[in-house]
Coordinates of C-alpha atoms in Angstrom, one line a residue:
X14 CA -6.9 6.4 -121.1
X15 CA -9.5 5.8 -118.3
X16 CA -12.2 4.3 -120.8
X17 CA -9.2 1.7 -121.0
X18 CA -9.7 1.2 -117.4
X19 CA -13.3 1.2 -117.2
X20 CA -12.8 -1.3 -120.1
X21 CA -11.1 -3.8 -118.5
X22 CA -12.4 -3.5 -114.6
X23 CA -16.0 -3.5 -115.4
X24 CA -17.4 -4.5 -112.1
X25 CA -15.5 -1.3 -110.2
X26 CA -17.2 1.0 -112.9
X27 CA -20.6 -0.3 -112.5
X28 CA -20.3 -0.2 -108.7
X29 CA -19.0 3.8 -109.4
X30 CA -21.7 4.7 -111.7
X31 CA -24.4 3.2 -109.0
X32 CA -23.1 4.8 -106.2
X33 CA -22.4 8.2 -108.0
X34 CA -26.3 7.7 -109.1
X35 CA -27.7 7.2 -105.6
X36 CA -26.2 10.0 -104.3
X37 CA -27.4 12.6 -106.9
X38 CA -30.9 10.7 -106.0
X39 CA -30.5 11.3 -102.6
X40 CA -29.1 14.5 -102.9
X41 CA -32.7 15.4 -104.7
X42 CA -34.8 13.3 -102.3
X43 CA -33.2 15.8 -100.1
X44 CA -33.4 19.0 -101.8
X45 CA -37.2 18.1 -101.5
X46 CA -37.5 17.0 -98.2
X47 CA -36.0 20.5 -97.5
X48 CA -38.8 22.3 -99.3
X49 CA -41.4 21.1 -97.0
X50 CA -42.1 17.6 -98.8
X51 CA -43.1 14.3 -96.9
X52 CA -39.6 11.9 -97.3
X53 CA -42.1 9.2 -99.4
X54 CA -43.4 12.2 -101.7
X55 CA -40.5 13.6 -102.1
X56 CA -38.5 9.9 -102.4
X57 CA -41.0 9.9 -105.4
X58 CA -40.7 13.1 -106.8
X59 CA -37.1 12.4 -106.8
X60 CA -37.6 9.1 -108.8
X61 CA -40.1 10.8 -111.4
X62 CA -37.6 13.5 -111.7
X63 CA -34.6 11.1 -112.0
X64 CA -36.7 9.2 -115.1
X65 CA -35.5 5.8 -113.1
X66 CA -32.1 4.8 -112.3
X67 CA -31.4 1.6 -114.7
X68 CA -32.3 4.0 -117.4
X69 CA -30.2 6.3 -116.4
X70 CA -27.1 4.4 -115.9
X71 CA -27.8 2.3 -119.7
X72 CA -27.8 6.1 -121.1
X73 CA -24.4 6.6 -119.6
X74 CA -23.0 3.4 -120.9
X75 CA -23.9 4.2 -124.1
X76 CA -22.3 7.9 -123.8
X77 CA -18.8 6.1 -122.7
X78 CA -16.5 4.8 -125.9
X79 CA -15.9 1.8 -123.9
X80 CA -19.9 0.8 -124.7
X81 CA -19.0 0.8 -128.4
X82 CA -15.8 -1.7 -128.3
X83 CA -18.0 -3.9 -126.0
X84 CA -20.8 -3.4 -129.2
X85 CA -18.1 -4.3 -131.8
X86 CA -16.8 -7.6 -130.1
X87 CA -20.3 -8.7 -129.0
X88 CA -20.9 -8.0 -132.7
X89 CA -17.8 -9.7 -133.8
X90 CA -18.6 -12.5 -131.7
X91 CA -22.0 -13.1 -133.3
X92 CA -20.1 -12.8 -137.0
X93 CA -17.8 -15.5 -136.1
X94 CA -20.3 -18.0 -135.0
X95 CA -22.4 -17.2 -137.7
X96 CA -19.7 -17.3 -140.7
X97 CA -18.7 -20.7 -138.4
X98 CA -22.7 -22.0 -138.9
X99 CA -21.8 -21.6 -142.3
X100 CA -18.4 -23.1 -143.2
X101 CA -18.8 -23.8 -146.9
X102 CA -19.9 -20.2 -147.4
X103 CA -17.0 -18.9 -145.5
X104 CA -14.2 -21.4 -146.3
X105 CA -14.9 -20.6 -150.4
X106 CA -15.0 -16.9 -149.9
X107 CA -12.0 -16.7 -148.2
X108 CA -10.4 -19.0 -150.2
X109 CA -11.1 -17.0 -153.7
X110 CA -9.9 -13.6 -152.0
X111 CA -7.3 -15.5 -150.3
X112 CA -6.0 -16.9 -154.0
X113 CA -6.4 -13.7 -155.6
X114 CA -4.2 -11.1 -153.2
X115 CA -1.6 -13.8 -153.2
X116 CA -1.5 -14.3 -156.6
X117 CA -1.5 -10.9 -157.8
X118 CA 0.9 -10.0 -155.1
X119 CA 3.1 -12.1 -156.1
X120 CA 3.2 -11.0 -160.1
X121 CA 3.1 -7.6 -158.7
X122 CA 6.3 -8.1 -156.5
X123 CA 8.0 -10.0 -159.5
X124 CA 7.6 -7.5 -162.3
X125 CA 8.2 -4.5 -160.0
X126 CA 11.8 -6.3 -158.8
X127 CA 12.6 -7.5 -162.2
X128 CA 11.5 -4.9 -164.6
X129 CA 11.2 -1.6 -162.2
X130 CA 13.9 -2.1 -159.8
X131 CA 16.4 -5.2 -160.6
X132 CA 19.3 -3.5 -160.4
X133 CA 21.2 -1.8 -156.9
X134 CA 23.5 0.1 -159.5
X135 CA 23.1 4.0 -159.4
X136 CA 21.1 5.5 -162.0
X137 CA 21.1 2.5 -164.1
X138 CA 17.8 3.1 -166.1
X139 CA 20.2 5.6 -168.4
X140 CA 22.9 2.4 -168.6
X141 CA 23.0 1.4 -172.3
X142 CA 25.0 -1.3 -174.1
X143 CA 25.5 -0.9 -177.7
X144 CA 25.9 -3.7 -180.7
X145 CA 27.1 -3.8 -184.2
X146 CA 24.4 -5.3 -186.4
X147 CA 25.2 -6.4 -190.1
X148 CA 22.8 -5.4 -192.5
X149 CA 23.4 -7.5 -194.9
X150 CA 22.6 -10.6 -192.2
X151 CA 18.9 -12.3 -192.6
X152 CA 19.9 -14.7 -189.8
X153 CA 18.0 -15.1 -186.6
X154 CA 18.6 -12.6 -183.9
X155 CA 22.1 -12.8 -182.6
X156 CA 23.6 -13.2 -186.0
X157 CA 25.2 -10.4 -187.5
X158 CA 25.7 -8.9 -184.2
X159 CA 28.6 -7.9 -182.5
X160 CA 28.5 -6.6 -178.8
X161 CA 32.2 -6.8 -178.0
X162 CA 35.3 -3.8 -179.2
X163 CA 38.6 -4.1 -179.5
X164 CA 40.9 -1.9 -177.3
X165 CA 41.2 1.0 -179.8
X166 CA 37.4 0.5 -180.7
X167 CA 36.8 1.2 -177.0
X168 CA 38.9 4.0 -176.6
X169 CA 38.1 5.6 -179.6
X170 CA 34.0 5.3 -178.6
X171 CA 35.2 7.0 -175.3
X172 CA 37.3 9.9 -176.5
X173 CA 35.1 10.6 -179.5
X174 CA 31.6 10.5 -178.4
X175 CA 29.1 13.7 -177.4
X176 CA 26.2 11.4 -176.0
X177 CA 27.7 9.4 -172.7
X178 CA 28.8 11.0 -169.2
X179 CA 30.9 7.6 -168.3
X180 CA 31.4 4.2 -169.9
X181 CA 33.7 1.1 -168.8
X182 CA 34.9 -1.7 -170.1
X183 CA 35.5 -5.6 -169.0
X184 CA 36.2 -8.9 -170.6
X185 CA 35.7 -12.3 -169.0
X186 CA 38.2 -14.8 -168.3
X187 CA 39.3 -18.0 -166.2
X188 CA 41.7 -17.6 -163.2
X189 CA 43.5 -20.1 -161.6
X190 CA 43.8 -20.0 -157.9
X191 CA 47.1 -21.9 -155.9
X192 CA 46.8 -22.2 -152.3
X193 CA 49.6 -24.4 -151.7
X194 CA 47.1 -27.2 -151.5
X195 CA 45.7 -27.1 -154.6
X196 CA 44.5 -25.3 -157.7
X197 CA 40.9 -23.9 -158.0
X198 CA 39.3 -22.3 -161.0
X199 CA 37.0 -19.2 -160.2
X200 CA 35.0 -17.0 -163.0
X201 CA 37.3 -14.1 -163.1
X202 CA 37.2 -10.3 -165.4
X203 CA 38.9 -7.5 -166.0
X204 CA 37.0 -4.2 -165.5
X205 CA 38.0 -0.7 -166.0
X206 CA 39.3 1.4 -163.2
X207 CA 36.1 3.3 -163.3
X208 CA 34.1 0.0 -163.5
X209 CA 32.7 0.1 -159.5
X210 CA 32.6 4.3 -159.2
X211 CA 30.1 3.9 -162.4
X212 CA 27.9 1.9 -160.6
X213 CA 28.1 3.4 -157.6
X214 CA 28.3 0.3 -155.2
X215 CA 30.4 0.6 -152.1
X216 CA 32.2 -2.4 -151.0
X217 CA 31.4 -3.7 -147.8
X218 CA 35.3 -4.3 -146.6
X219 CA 38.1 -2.3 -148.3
X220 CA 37.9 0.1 -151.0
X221 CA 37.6 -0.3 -154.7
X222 CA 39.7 0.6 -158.1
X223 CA 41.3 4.3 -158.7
X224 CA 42.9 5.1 -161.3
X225 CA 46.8 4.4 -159.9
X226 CA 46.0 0.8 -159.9
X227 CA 46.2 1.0 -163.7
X228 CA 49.3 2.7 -163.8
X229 CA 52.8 1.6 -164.7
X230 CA 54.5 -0.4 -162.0
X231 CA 51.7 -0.1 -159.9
X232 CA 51.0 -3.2 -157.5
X233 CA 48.6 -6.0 -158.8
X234 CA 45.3 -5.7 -157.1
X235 CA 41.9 -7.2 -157.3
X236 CA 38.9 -7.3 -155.7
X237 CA 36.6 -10.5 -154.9
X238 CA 32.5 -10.6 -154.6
X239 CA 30.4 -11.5 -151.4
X240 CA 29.2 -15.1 -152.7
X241 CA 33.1 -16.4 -153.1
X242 CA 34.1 -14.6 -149.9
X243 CA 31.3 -16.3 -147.8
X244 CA 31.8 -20.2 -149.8
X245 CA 35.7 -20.5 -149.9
X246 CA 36.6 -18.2 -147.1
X247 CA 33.9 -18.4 -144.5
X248 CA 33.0 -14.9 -144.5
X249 CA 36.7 -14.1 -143.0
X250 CA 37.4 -10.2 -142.6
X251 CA 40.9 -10.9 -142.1
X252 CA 42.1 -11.6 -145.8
X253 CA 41.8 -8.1 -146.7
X254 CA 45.1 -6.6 -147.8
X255 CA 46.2 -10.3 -148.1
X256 CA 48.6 -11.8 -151.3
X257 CA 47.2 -14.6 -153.3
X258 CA 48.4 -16.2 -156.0
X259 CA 45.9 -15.9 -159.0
X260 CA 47.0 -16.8 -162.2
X261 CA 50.4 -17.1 -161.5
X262 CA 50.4 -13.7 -160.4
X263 CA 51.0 -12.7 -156.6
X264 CA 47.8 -10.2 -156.3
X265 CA 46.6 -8.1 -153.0
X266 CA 42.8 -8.0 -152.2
X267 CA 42.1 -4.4 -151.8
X268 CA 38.0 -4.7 -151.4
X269 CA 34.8 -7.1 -151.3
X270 CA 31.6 -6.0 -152.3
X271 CA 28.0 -6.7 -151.0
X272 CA 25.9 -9.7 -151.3
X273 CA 23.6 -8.6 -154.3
X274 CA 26.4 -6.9 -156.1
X275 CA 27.3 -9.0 -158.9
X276 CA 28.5 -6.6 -161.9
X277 CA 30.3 -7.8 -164.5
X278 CA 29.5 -11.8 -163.4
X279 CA 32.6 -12.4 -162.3
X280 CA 33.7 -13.7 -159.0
X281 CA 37.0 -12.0 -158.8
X282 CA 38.0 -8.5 -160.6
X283 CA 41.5 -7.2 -161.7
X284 CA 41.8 -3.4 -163.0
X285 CA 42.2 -3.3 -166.8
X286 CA 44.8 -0.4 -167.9
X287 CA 44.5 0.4 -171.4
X288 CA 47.8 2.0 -172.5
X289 CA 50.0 -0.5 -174.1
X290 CA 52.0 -3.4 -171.9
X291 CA 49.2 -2.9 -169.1
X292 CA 48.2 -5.7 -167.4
X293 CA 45.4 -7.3 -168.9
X294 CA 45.7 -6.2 -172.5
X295 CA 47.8 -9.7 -173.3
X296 CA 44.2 -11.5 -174.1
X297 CA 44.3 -15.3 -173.6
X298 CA 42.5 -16.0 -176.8
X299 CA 43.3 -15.1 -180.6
X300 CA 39.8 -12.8 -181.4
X301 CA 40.7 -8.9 -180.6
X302 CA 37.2 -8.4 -179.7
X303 CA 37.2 -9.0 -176.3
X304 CA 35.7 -5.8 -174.2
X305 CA 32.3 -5.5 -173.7
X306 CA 31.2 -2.0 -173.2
X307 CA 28.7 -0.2 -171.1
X308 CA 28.0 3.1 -170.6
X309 CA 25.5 6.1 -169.1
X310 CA 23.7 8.0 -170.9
X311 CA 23.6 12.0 -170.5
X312 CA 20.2 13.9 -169.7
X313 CA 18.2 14.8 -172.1
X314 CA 19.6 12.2 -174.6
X315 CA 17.6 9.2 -176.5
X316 CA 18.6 5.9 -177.2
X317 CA 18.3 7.1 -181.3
X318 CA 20.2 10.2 -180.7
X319 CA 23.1 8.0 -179.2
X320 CA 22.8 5.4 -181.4
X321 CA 23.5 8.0 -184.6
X322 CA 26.6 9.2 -182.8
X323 CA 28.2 5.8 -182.6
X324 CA 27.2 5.1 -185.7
X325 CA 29.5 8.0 -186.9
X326 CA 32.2 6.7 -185.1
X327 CA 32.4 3.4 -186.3
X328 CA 32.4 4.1 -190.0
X329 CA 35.1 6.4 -189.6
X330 CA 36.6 3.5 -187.8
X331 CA 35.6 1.3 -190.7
X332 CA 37.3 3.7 -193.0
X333 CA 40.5 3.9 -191.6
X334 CA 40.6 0.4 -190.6
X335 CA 39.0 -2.0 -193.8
X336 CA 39.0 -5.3 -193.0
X337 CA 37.0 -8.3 -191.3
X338 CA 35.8 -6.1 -188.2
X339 CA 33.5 -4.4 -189.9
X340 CA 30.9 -5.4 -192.7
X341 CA 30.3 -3.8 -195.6
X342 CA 27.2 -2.2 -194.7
X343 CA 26.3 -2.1 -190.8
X344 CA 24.8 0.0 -188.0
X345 CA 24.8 0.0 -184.1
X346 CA 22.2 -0.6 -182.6
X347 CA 21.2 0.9 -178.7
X348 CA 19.4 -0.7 -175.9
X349 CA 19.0 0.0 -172.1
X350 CA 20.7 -2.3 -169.5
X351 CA 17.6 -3.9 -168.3
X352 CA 16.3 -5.1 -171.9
X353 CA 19.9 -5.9 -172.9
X354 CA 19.4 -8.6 -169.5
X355 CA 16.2 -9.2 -169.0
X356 CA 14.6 -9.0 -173.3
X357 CA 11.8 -10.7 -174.2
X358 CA 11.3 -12.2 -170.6
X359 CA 9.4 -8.7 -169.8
X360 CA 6.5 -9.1 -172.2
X361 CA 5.6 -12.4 -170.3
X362 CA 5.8 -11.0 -166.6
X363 CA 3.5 -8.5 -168.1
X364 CA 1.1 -10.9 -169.6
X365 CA 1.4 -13.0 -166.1
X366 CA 0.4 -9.9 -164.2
X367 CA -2.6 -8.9 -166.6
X368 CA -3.7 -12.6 -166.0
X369 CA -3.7 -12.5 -161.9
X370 CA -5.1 -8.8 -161.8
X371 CA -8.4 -10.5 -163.7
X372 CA -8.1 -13.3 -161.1
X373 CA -8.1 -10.5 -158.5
X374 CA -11.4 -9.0 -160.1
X375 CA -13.0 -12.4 -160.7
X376 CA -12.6 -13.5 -156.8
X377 CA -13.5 -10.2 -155.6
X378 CA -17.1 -10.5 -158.2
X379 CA -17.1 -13.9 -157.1
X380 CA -17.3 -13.4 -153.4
X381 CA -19.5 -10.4 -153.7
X382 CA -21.6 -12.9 -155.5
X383 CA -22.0 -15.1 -152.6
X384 CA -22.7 -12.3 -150.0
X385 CA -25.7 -11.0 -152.1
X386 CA -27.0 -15.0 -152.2
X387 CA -26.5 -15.2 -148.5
X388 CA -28.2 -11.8 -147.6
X389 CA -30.9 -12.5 -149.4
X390 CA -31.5 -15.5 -147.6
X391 CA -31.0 -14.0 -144.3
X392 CA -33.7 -11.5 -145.1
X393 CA -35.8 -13.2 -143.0
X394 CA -33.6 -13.4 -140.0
X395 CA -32.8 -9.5 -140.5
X396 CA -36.7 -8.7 -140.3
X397 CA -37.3 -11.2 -137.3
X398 CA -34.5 -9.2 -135.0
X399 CA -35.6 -5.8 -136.6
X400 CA -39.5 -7.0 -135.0
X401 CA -37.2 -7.3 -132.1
X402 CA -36.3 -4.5 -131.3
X403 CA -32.9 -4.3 -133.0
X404 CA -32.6 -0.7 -134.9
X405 CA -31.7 0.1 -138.3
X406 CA -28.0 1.5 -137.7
X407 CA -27.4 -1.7 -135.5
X408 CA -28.2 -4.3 -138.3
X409 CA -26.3 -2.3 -140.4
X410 CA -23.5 -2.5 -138.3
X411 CA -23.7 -6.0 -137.3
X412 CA -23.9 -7.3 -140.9
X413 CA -20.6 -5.2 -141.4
X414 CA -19.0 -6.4 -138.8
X415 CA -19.4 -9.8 -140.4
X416 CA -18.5 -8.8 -143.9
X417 CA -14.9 -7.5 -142.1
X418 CA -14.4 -10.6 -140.1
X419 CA -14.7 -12.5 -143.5
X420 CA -12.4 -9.8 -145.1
X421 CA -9.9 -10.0 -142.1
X422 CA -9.4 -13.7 -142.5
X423 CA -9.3 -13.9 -146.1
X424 CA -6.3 -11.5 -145.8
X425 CA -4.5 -13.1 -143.6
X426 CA -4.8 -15.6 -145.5
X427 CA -3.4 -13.8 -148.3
X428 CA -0.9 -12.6 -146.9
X429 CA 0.4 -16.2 -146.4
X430 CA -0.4 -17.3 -150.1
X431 CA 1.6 -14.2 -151.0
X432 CA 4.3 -15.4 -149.1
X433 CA 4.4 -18.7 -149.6
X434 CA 3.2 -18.3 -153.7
X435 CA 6.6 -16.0 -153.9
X436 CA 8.9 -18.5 -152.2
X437 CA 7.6 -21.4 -154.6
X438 CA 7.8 -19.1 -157.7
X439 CA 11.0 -17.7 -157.4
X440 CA 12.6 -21.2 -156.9
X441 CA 11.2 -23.3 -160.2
X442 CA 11.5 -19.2 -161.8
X443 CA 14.2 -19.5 -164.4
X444 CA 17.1 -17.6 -163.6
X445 CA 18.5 -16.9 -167.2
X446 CA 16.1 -13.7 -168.0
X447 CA 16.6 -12.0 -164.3
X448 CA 19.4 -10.4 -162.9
X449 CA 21.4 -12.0 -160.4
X450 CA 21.5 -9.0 -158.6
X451 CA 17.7 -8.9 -158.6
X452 CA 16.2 -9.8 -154.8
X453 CA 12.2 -10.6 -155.3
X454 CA 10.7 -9.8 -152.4
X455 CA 6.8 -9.1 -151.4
X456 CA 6.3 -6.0 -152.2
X457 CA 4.4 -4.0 -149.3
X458 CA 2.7 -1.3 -151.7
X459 CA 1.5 -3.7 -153.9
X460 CA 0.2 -6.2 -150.7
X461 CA -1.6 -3.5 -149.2
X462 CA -2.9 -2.4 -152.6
X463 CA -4.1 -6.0 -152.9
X464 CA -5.9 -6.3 -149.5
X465 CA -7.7 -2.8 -149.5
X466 CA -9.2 -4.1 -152.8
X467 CA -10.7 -7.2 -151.2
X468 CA -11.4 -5.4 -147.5
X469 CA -13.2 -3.1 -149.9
X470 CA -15.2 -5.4 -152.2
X471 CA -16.4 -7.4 -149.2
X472 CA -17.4 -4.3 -147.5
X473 CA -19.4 -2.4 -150.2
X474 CA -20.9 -6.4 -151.3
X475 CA -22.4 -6.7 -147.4
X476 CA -23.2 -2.9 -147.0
X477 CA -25.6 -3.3 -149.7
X478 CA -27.4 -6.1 -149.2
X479 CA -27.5 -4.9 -145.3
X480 CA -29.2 -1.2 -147.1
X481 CA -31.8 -3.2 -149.1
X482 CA -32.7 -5.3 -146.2
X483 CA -33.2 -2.4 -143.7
X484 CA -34.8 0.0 -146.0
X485 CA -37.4 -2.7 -147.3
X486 CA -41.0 -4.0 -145.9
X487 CA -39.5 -5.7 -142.9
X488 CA -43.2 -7.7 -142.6
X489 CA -43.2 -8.4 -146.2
X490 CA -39.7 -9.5 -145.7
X491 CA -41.0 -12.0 -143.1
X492 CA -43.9 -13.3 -144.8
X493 CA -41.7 -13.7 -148.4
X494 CA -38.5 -15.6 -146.8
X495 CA -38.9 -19.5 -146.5
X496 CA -41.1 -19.6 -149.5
X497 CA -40.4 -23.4 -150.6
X498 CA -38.8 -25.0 -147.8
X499 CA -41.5 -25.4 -145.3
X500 CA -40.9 -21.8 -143.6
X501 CA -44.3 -20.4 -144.1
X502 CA -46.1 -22.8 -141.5
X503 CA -43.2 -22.0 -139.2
X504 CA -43.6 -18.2 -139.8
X505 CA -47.1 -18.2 -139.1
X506 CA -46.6 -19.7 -136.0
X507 CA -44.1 -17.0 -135.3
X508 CA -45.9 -13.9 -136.7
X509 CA -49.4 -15.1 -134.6
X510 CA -47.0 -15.4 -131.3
X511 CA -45.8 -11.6 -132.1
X512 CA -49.2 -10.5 -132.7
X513 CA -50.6 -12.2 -129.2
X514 CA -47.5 -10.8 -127.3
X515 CA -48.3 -7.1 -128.2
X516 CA -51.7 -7.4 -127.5
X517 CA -50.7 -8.4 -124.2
X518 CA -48.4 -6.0 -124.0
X519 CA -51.1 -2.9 -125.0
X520 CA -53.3 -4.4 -122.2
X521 CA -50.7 -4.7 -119.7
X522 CA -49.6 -0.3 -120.6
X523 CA -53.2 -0.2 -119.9
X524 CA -53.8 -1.2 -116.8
X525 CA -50.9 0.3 -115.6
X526 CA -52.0 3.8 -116.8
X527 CA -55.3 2.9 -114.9
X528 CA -54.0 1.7 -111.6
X529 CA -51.8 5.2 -112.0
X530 CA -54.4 7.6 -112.3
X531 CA -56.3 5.7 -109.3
X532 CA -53.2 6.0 -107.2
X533 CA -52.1 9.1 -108.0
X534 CA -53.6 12.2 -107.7
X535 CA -53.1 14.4 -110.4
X536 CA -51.1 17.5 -109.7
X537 CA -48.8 19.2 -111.2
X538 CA -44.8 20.5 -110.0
X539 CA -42.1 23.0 -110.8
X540 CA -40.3 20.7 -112.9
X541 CA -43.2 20.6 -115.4
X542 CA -44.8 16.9 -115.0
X543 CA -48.1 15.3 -113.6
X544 CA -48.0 12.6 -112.3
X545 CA -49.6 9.2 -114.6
X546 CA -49.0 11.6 -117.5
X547 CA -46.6 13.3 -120.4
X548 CA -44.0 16.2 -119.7
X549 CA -46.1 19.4 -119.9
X550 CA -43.1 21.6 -120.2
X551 CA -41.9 21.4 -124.1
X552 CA -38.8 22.7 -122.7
X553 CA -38.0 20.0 -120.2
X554 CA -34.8 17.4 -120.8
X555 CA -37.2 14.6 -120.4
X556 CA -40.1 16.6 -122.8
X557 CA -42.4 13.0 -124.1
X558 CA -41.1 10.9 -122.0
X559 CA -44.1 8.9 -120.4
X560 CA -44.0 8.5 -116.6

């Protein structure tokens, strides 16, 4: 790390460098003093040798890594005051990058949440629900349709079919909490004892339903979620294992689950047992079809294969059983969890996303736009520091370096209209179609996605104007640019000033050769130079360098 150090203590390198310099000069001016020179020959010798000590230390400068950073923030320097001479330009192209990462971050973070992961259940993209649909019914969707099984409906679905690895079952109902100070009324279900191992959510306190909870005799139990926990009983560990009276019925907490667990919707769960007398199975309300069903789907099988094996069931249950449950001509119907929750809502997070992904393009075309328009006008700037002196791989660089500090701030920007876009929309968001499991959050794949597509649109838009103006008639350059706005008088001035200074300047090289070849007498030494003139030696480090 000692370019670090030479990067920050500047003035202790230079004064290194120099004195490290003079001494290999000296130690020369030496070496030919030893041969038999005069000191003020050799002191000479040594300095034609040396090819002159400033030059010599900008070479090393521009061999350390140190000389490049320096480059870049001199460079970045001049960007910022020039995209600052320029506001307008700057403040709309960031702006229009700015709008379009945030708003396609944004669609991109929603549908990935809400369609591609909504869910923190295990393996739920094979989770299916399954409905009865009467044939006969021409009704809107919804009628004719029947989601919900009676017990032996249920269990005959789960001891006759070939198509699921699990399924569970859970019914909705109101329970009545009585602290002693009053009654409250919570959202409440009852859920299968396999209903929290099928989706594979661990509970953040306690443990969750087995199978001996169900049995006969067994001690009531139930289980409560994070949101109740945190509102009613202030995020207390300490009611674990506790009795509460719910429904009349003195019940033990055995687990709480996690904050974005919310299976079933229900605040509080009690395990359903099945057999007959089990608690649970005395429903509160007159219709049979109470359980709602959900189950997981083995590898390898399709919605359409599993749909034709229920369909098999429930005729034969339709056949055994005539009567109101079942139409007289029907089918089931299967769907996948997350179009069971989230339906129709999908197609218009999709359409959303297609819209902000053009917005995306449009900014990106629109910006690129603008840097072509301003490069062009700078043409004339870009040939005036070429005459200069500046070289083709620095303007290239410099008008880089601009085109990054415009694509720097319009993603920071971004990032905070990502931010801020995806707090606003998930607030007014309606909450009906997405999960209430489902956390939207920014999504960093989709940001960074986002920002390398404008980094790289603003970088290829002023890499190519920068090419063309390079490459091109730098004179013509100077003599077309203005045209209209009063330039060309101004530009002759300039081009006539050039023109004067490098005649002065050939006259100047002149005389100095002149006054050389009158000083100097013209001999040549072992190094392969004469003195006023070119190397001689086509093998020597300094070979065409004039001294």
């Amino acid at each position: 790390m000692s370019w670090l150090r030479r990067l920050f203590h500047k003035r202790l390198t230079e004064k290194r460098l120099d004195a490290e310099l003079r001494f290999h000069l000296e130690q020369r001016v030496r070496d030919f003093v030893a041969s038999g020179m005069h000191p003020e020959e050799a002191r000479r010798r040594a300095h034609l040798a040396f090819g002159g000590l400033e030059q010599v230390k900008q070479d090393c400068r521009e061999a350390r890594i140190e000389n490049h950073i320096q480059d870049f923030l001199r460079d970045l320097q001049y960007a910022l005051r020039s995209l600052a001479k320029d506001r307008r330009f700057a403040l709309i192209a960031i702006f229009a990058l700015a709008l379009g990462i945030g708003a396609t971050t944004v669609m991109f973070s929603v549908i990935y949440n809400v369609v591609f992961d909504p869910f923190p259940y295990r393996d739920f993209q094979h989770s299916i629900v399954f409905e009865m649909r009467d044939l006969a019914s021409t009704g809107d969707k919804g009628e004719g349709l029947r989601d919900h099984y009676t017990i032996p409906e249920f269990l005959a679905i789960r001891e006759q079919n070939h198509v699921f690895e699990d399924i569970v079952g859970n019914y909705q109902l109101d329970v009545l909490y009585a602290d002693g100070k009053g009654t409250r009324r919570f959202l409440g279900g009852y859920t299968t004892s396999n209903g929290f191992d099928f989706l594979g959510v661990p509970p953040i306190l306690g443990r969750v339903f087995s199978p001996q909870d169900v049995k006969q005799g067994a001690p009531l139990v139930f289980m409560m979620n994070y949101r109740l926990w945190q509102t009613e009983f202030n995020g207390d560990p300490k009611i674990l294992g506790k009795t509460f009276f719910l429904n009349g019925k003195p019940r033990t907490l055995v687990g709480i689950m996690p904050q974005r667990f919310n299976g079933y919707g229900s605040s509080l769960w009690f395990p359903l047992g099945l057999h007959p007398g089990a608690d649970g199975t005395f429903f509160p309300v007159r219709d049979p079809n109470v359980i709602w069903a959900l189950a997981r789907l083995k590898r390898g099988v399709s919605l359409q294969a599993a749909a034709n094996d229920l369909d098999a069931i429930m005729h034969r249950l339709a056949q055994a059983n005539p009567g109101e449950l079942y139409p007289q001509r029907f089918g089931v119907l299967t769907r996948t969890l997350l179009d069971f929750v989230v339906g129709d809502f999908k197609s218009t997070l999709y359409a959303l996303l297609a819209a902000v992904f053009l917005l995306l393009l449009i900014a990106c075309s629109n910006v690129g736009n603008l840097l072509l328009a301003r490069a062009t006008v700078r043409e004339r700037e870009i040939a005036v520091r070429a005459s200069l002196g500046a070289s083709r791989g620095r303007l290239i660089r410099q008008l880089l370096v601009e085109s990054f500090a415009l694509a720097a701030a319009a993603c920071v920007a971004g990032c905070l209209f990502a931010y801020l876009g995806l707090k606003g929309l998930v607030a007014i968001i309606p909450r009906g179609p997405i999960p209430e499991e489902t956390v939207i959050g920014l999504n960093p794949v989709v940001l960074l996605f986002a920002l390398a597509i404008a980094v790289l649109t603003t970088l290829i838009c002023g890499l190519a104007p920068a090419l063309h103006a390079v490459r091109g008639n730098l004179q013509l350059g100077m003599t077309n640019s203005g045209k209209g706005a009063g330039g060309g008088f101004r530009h002759g001035k300039l081009r006539a000033s050039l023109v004067i200074a490098e005649v002065a300047l050939d006259r100047a090289v002149d005389g100095c050769r002149v006054a050389d070849a009158q000083f100097f007498h013209p001999h040549s030494c072992g190094f392969g130079f004469q003195s006023g003139t070119h190397a001689l030696h086509p093998d020597s480090p300094c070979c065409g360098r004039s001294l």
